[in-house]
Structure formats: C-alpha cells, structure tokens
Coordinates of C-alpha atoms and ligand atoms in Angstrom, one line a residue:
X455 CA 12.0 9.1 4.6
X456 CA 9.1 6.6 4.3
X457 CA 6.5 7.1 1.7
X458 CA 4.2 4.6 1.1
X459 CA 1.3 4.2 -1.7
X460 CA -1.8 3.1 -1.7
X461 CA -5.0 2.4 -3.9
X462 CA -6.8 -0.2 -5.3
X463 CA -5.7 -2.2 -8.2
X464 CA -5.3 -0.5 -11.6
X465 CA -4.5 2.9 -9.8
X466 CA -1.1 3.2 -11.1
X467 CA 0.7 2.5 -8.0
X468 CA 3.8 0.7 -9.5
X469 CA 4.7 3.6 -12.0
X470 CA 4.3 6.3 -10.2
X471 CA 6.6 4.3 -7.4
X472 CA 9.6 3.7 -10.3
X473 CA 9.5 7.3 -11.4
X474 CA 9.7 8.9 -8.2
X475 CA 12.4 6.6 -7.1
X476 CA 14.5 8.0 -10.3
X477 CA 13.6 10.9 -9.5
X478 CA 14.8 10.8 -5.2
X479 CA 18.0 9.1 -6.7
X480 CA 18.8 11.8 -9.8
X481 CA 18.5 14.1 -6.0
X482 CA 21.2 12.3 -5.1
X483 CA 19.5 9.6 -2.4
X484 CA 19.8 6.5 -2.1
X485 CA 16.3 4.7 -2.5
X486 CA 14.7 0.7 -1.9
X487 CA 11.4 0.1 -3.3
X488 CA 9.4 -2.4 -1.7
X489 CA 5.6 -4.1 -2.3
X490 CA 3.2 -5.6 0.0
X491 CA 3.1 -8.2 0.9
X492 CA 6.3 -9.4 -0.1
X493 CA 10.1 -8.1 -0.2
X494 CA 11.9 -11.0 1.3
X495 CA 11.9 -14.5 1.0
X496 CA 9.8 -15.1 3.7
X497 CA 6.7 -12.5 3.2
X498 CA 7.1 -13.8 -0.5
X499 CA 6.1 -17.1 0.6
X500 CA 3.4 -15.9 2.4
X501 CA 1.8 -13.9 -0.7
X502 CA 1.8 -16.6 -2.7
X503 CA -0.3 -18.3 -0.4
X504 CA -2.2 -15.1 0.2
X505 CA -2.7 -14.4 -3.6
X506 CA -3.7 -18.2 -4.7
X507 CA -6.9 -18.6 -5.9
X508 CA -7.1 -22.2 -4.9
X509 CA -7.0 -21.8 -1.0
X510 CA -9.6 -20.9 1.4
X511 CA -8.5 -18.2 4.1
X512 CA -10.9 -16.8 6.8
X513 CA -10.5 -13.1 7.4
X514 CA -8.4 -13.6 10.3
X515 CA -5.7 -16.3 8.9
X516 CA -5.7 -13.6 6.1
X517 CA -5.2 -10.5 9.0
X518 CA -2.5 -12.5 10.3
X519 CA -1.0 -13.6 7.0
X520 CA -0.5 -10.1 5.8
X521 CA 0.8 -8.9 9.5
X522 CA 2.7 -11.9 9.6
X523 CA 4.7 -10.9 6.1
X524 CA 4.8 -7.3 7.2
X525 CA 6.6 -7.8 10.8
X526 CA 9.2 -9.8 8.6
X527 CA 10.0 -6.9 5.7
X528 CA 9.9 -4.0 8.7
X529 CA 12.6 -6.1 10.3
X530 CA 14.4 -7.3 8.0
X531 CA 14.3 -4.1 5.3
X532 CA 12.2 -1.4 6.1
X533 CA 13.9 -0.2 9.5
X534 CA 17.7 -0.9 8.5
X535 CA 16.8 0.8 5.1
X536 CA 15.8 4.0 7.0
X537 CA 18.4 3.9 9.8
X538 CA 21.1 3.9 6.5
X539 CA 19.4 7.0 5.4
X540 CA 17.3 5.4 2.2
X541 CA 14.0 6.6 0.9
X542 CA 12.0 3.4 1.2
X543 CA 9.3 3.3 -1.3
X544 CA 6.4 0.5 -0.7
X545 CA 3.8 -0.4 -2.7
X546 CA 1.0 -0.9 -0.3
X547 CA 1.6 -0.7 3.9
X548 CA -0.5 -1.2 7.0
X549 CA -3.3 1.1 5.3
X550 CA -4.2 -1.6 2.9
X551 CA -4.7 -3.7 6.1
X552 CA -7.3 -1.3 7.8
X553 CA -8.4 -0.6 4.2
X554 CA -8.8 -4.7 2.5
X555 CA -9.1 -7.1 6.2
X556 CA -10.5 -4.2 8.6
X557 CA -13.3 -2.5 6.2
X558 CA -13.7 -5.1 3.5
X559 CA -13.6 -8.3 5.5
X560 CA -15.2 -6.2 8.4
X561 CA -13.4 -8.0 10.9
X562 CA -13.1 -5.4 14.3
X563 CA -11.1 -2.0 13.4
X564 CA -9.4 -1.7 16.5
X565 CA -7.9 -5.1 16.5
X566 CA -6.8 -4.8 13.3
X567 CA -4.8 -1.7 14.5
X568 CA -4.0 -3.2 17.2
X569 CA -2.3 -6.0 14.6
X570 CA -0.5 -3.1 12.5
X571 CA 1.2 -1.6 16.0
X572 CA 2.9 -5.1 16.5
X573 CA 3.5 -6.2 12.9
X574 CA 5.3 -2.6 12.4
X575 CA 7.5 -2.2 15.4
X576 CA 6.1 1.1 15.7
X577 CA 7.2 2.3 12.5
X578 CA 4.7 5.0 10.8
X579 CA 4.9 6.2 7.0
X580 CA 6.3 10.0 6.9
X581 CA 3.9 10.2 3.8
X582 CA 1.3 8.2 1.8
X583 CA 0.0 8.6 -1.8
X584 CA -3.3 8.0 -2.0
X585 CA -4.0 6.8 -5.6
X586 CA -7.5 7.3 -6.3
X587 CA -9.7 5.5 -8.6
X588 CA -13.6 4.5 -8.9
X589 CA -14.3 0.5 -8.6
X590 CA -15.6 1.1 -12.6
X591 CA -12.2 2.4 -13.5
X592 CA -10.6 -0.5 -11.8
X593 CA -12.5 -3.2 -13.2
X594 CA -12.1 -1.5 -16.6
X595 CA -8.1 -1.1 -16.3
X596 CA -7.8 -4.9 -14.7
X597 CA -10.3 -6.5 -17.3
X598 CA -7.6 -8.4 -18.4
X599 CA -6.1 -9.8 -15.7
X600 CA -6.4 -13.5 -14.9
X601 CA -7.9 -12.6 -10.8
X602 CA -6.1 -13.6 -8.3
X603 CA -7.7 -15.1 -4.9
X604 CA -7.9 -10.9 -3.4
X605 CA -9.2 -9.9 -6.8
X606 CA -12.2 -12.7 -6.5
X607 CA -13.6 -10.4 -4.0
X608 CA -17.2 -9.2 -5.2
X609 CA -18.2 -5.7 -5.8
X610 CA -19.4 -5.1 -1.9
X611 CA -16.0 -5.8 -0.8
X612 CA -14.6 -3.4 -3.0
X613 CA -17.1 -0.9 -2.5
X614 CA -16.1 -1.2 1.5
X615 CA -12.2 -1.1 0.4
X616 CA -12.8 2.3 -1.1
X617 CA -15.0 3.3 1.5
X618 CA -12.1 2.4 3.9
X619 CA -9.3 3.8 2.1
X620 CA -11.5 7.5 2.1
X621 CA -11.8 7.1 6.3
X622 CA -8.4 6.4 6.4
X623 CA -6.9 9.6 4.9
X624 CA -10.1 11.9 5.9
X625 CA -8.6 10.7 9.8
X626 CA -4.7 11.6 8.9
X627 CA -5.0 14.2 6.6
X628 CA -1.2 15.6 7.5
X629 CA 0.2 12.3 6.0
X630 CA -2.3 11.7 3.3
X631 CA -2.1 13.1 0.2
X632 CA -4.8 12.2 -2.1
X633 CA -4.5 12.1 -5.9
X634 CA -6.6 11.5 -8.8
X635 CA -5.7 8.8 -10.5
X636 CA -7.3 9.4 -14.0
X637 CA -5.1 11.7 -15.0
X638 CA -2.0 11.5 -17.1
X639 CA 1.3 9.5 -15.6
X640 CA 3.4 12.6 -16.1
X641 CA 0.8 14.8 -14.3
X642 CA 0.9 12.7 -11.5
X643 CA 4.5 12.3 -11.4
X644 CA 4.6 16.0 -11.0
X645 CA 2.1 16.5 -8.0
X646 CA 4.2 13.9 -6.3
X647 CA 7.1 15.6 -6.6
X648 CA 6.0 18.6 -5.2
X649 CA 5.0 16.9 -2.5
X650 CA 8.2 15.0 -1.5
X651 CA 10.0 18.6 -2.1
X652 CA 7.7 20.0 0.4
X653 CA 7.9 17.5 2.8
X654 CA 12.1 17.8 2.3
X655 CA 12.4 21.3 2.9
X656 CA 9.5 21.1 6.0
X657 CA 12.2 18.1 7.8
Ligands
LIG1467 P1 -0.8 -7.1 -5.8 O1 -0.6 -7.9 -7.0 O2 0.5 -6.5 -5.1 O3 -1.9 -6.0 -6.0 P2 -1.6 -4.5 -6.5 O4 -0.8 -4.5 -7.8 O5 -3.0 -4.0 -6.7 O6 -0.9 -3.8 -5.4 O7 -1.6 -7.9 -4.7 C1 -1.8 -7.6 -3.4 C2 -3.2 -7.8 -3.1 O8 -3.4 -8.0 -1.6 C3 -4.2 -6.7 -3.5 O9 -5.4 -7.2 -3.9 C4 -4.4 -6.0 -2.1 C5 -4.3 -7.1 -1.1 N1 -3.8 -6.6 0.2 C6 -4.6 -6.8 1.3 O10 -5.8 -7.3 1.2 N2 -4.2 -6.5 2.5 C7 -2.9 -6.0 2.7 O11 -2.5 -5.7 3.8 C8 -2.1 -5.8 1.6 C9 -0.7 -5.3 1.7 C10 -2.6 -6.2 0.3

C-alpha cells in the first residue's frame, strides 16, 4: 500500500509518518518511509539545490526540479518497494506539486499534471493524509526555523498553497482523508489508524 502525507509546514507530517510506520510494522508489515523531495542520492542533490536560499529558480526549473527528483525515488524505491509488498510511507508526493508549483507559483494546472503522470510512471497513492493547518498556525509552529529558500515564500503564496491543497482533496475525496491538525499527536495517530484498518480490510 502507498500512503502518502501531505500539509504545509508545521502540520505534523513527520510524526504522525514514524508512528504509523511502528504501528504497520508491530501488524507485522514490512514498511519504507520516504520524504519529498529526496530519498536517494540523486533527488537529495536536487533538494538541496531546491531548498537553498541563495539560488534563484523560476517556477518551471523548480516544476522540473521537484519532477526531476521524483521520477528518480519512484524508480529507484517507490515501485520496487511496493512490488516487495512494503507499505511505503512518504512525506510529501505529486500533491505538493499541484499544491506548491501549480497553485502557488500559478504556473498552468494541467501541465503540471501532465509533469506528475511522467515523473510517476503512473504510480497513484492508495491513500493520502491531509494534515491540516491555518497559515497562522504554521507560521506560529515554524517561528523558529532559520527559512529555507520554499519557506521565503510570502503569505500569498501560502495562502494559494492552502487554497490548492483544499481543491485537491475536495476533487478525490475517495483517497483523501483530511485531518485536523491542531489536535493532540495521539488523537491523530488514532484517526489514522482507523483509516489504514479500513482501507486493509476494504483491499
Ligand atoms: P521540507 O523541509 O521537507 O518541508 P516539510 O518538513 O514542510 O515537508 O521541504 C520541502 C519543501 O519543498 C516544502 O516547503 C514544500 C516544498 N515542496 C514543493 O514546493 N513542491 C513539491 O513537489 C514538494 C515535494 C515539496
């Protein structure tokens, strides 16, 4: 199965990713967990270039960049991980493309989708985890942070990410499940559970 998460930064992506994948394996399953962009020694080339704050990118080297480092991890992990029968777990897929470069960089949707068909080989998440969160909440839980070159973004941008990520699973609502991503990690943990359970028993 391939269950991907998504939701802007500060939405808890990362933990809720670690303990479901104790949770698949203490099932018995075999589990890789994977982020975007990144995952093999390629694509991590390319988000270092992607995430530094001292280069200019246009929106469609940027596109590109992100397809470019996602055709590499489908090849290389994602599809061999699922023909062995893993769970693959990834931090971010193609809807962060549609939501980030398509809607925030407004660059044409249906090129961008285009982009995702040949940068995936065809391969679609059985299930995505929406991780909601308001651009307030966000800024408050990244205050910290030292930006990097995404997070230089202005508030528009990430007003139109959010905006994007909302079309996105209003259009697939059979693989999106949306969740609220103020509440408490344990709380969380449990909905998306249930989910996976259902989705198990449904195969
Ligand atoms: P990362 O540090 O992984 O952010 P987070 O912890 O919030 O997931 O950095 C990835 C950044 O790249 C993040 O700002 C989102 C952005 N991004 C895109 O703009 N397009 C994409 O296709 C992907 C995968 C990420």
């Amino acid at each position: 199965m391939f269950i991907t998460f998504e939701g802007i930064d500060g939405s808890g992506k990362t933990t809720q990713i670690k303990l479901l994948q104790d949770y698949i394996e203490s099932c018995g399953n075999h589990t890789v967990i994977i982020r975007e962009p990144g995952g093999t020694a390629f694509s991590e080339l390319i988000r270092d270039i992607l995430l530094n704050k001292d280069v200019e990118i246009n929106p469609v080297s940027e596109l590109l960049l992100f397809e470019a480092a996602r055709a590499n991890l489908t090849e290389q992990v994602i599809i061999p991980a699922l023909k062995n029968g893993f769970y693959v777990l990834c931090d971010r897929f193609y809807d962060s493309t549609t939501a980030y470069q398509g809607y925030g960089r407004e660059l044409n949707l249906e090129e961008v989708l285009n982009c995702h068909k040949i940068a995936t080989f065809g391969i679609k998440p059985d299930l995505t985890f929406y991780l909601k969160l308001s651009l307030e909440e966000s800024l408050e839980r990244s205050a910290h942070k030292n930006p990097d070159r995404m997070e230089r973004a202005g508030r528009e941008f990430f007003l139109r990410v959010l905006e994007g990520f909302d079309a996105i699973a209003a259009s697939e609502p059979e693989r999106f499940v949306i969740i609220d991503a103020t509440g408490d990690i344990e709380a969380t943990h449990r909905k998306i559970v249930s989910f996976i359970d259902m989705k198990s028993h449904n195969k």
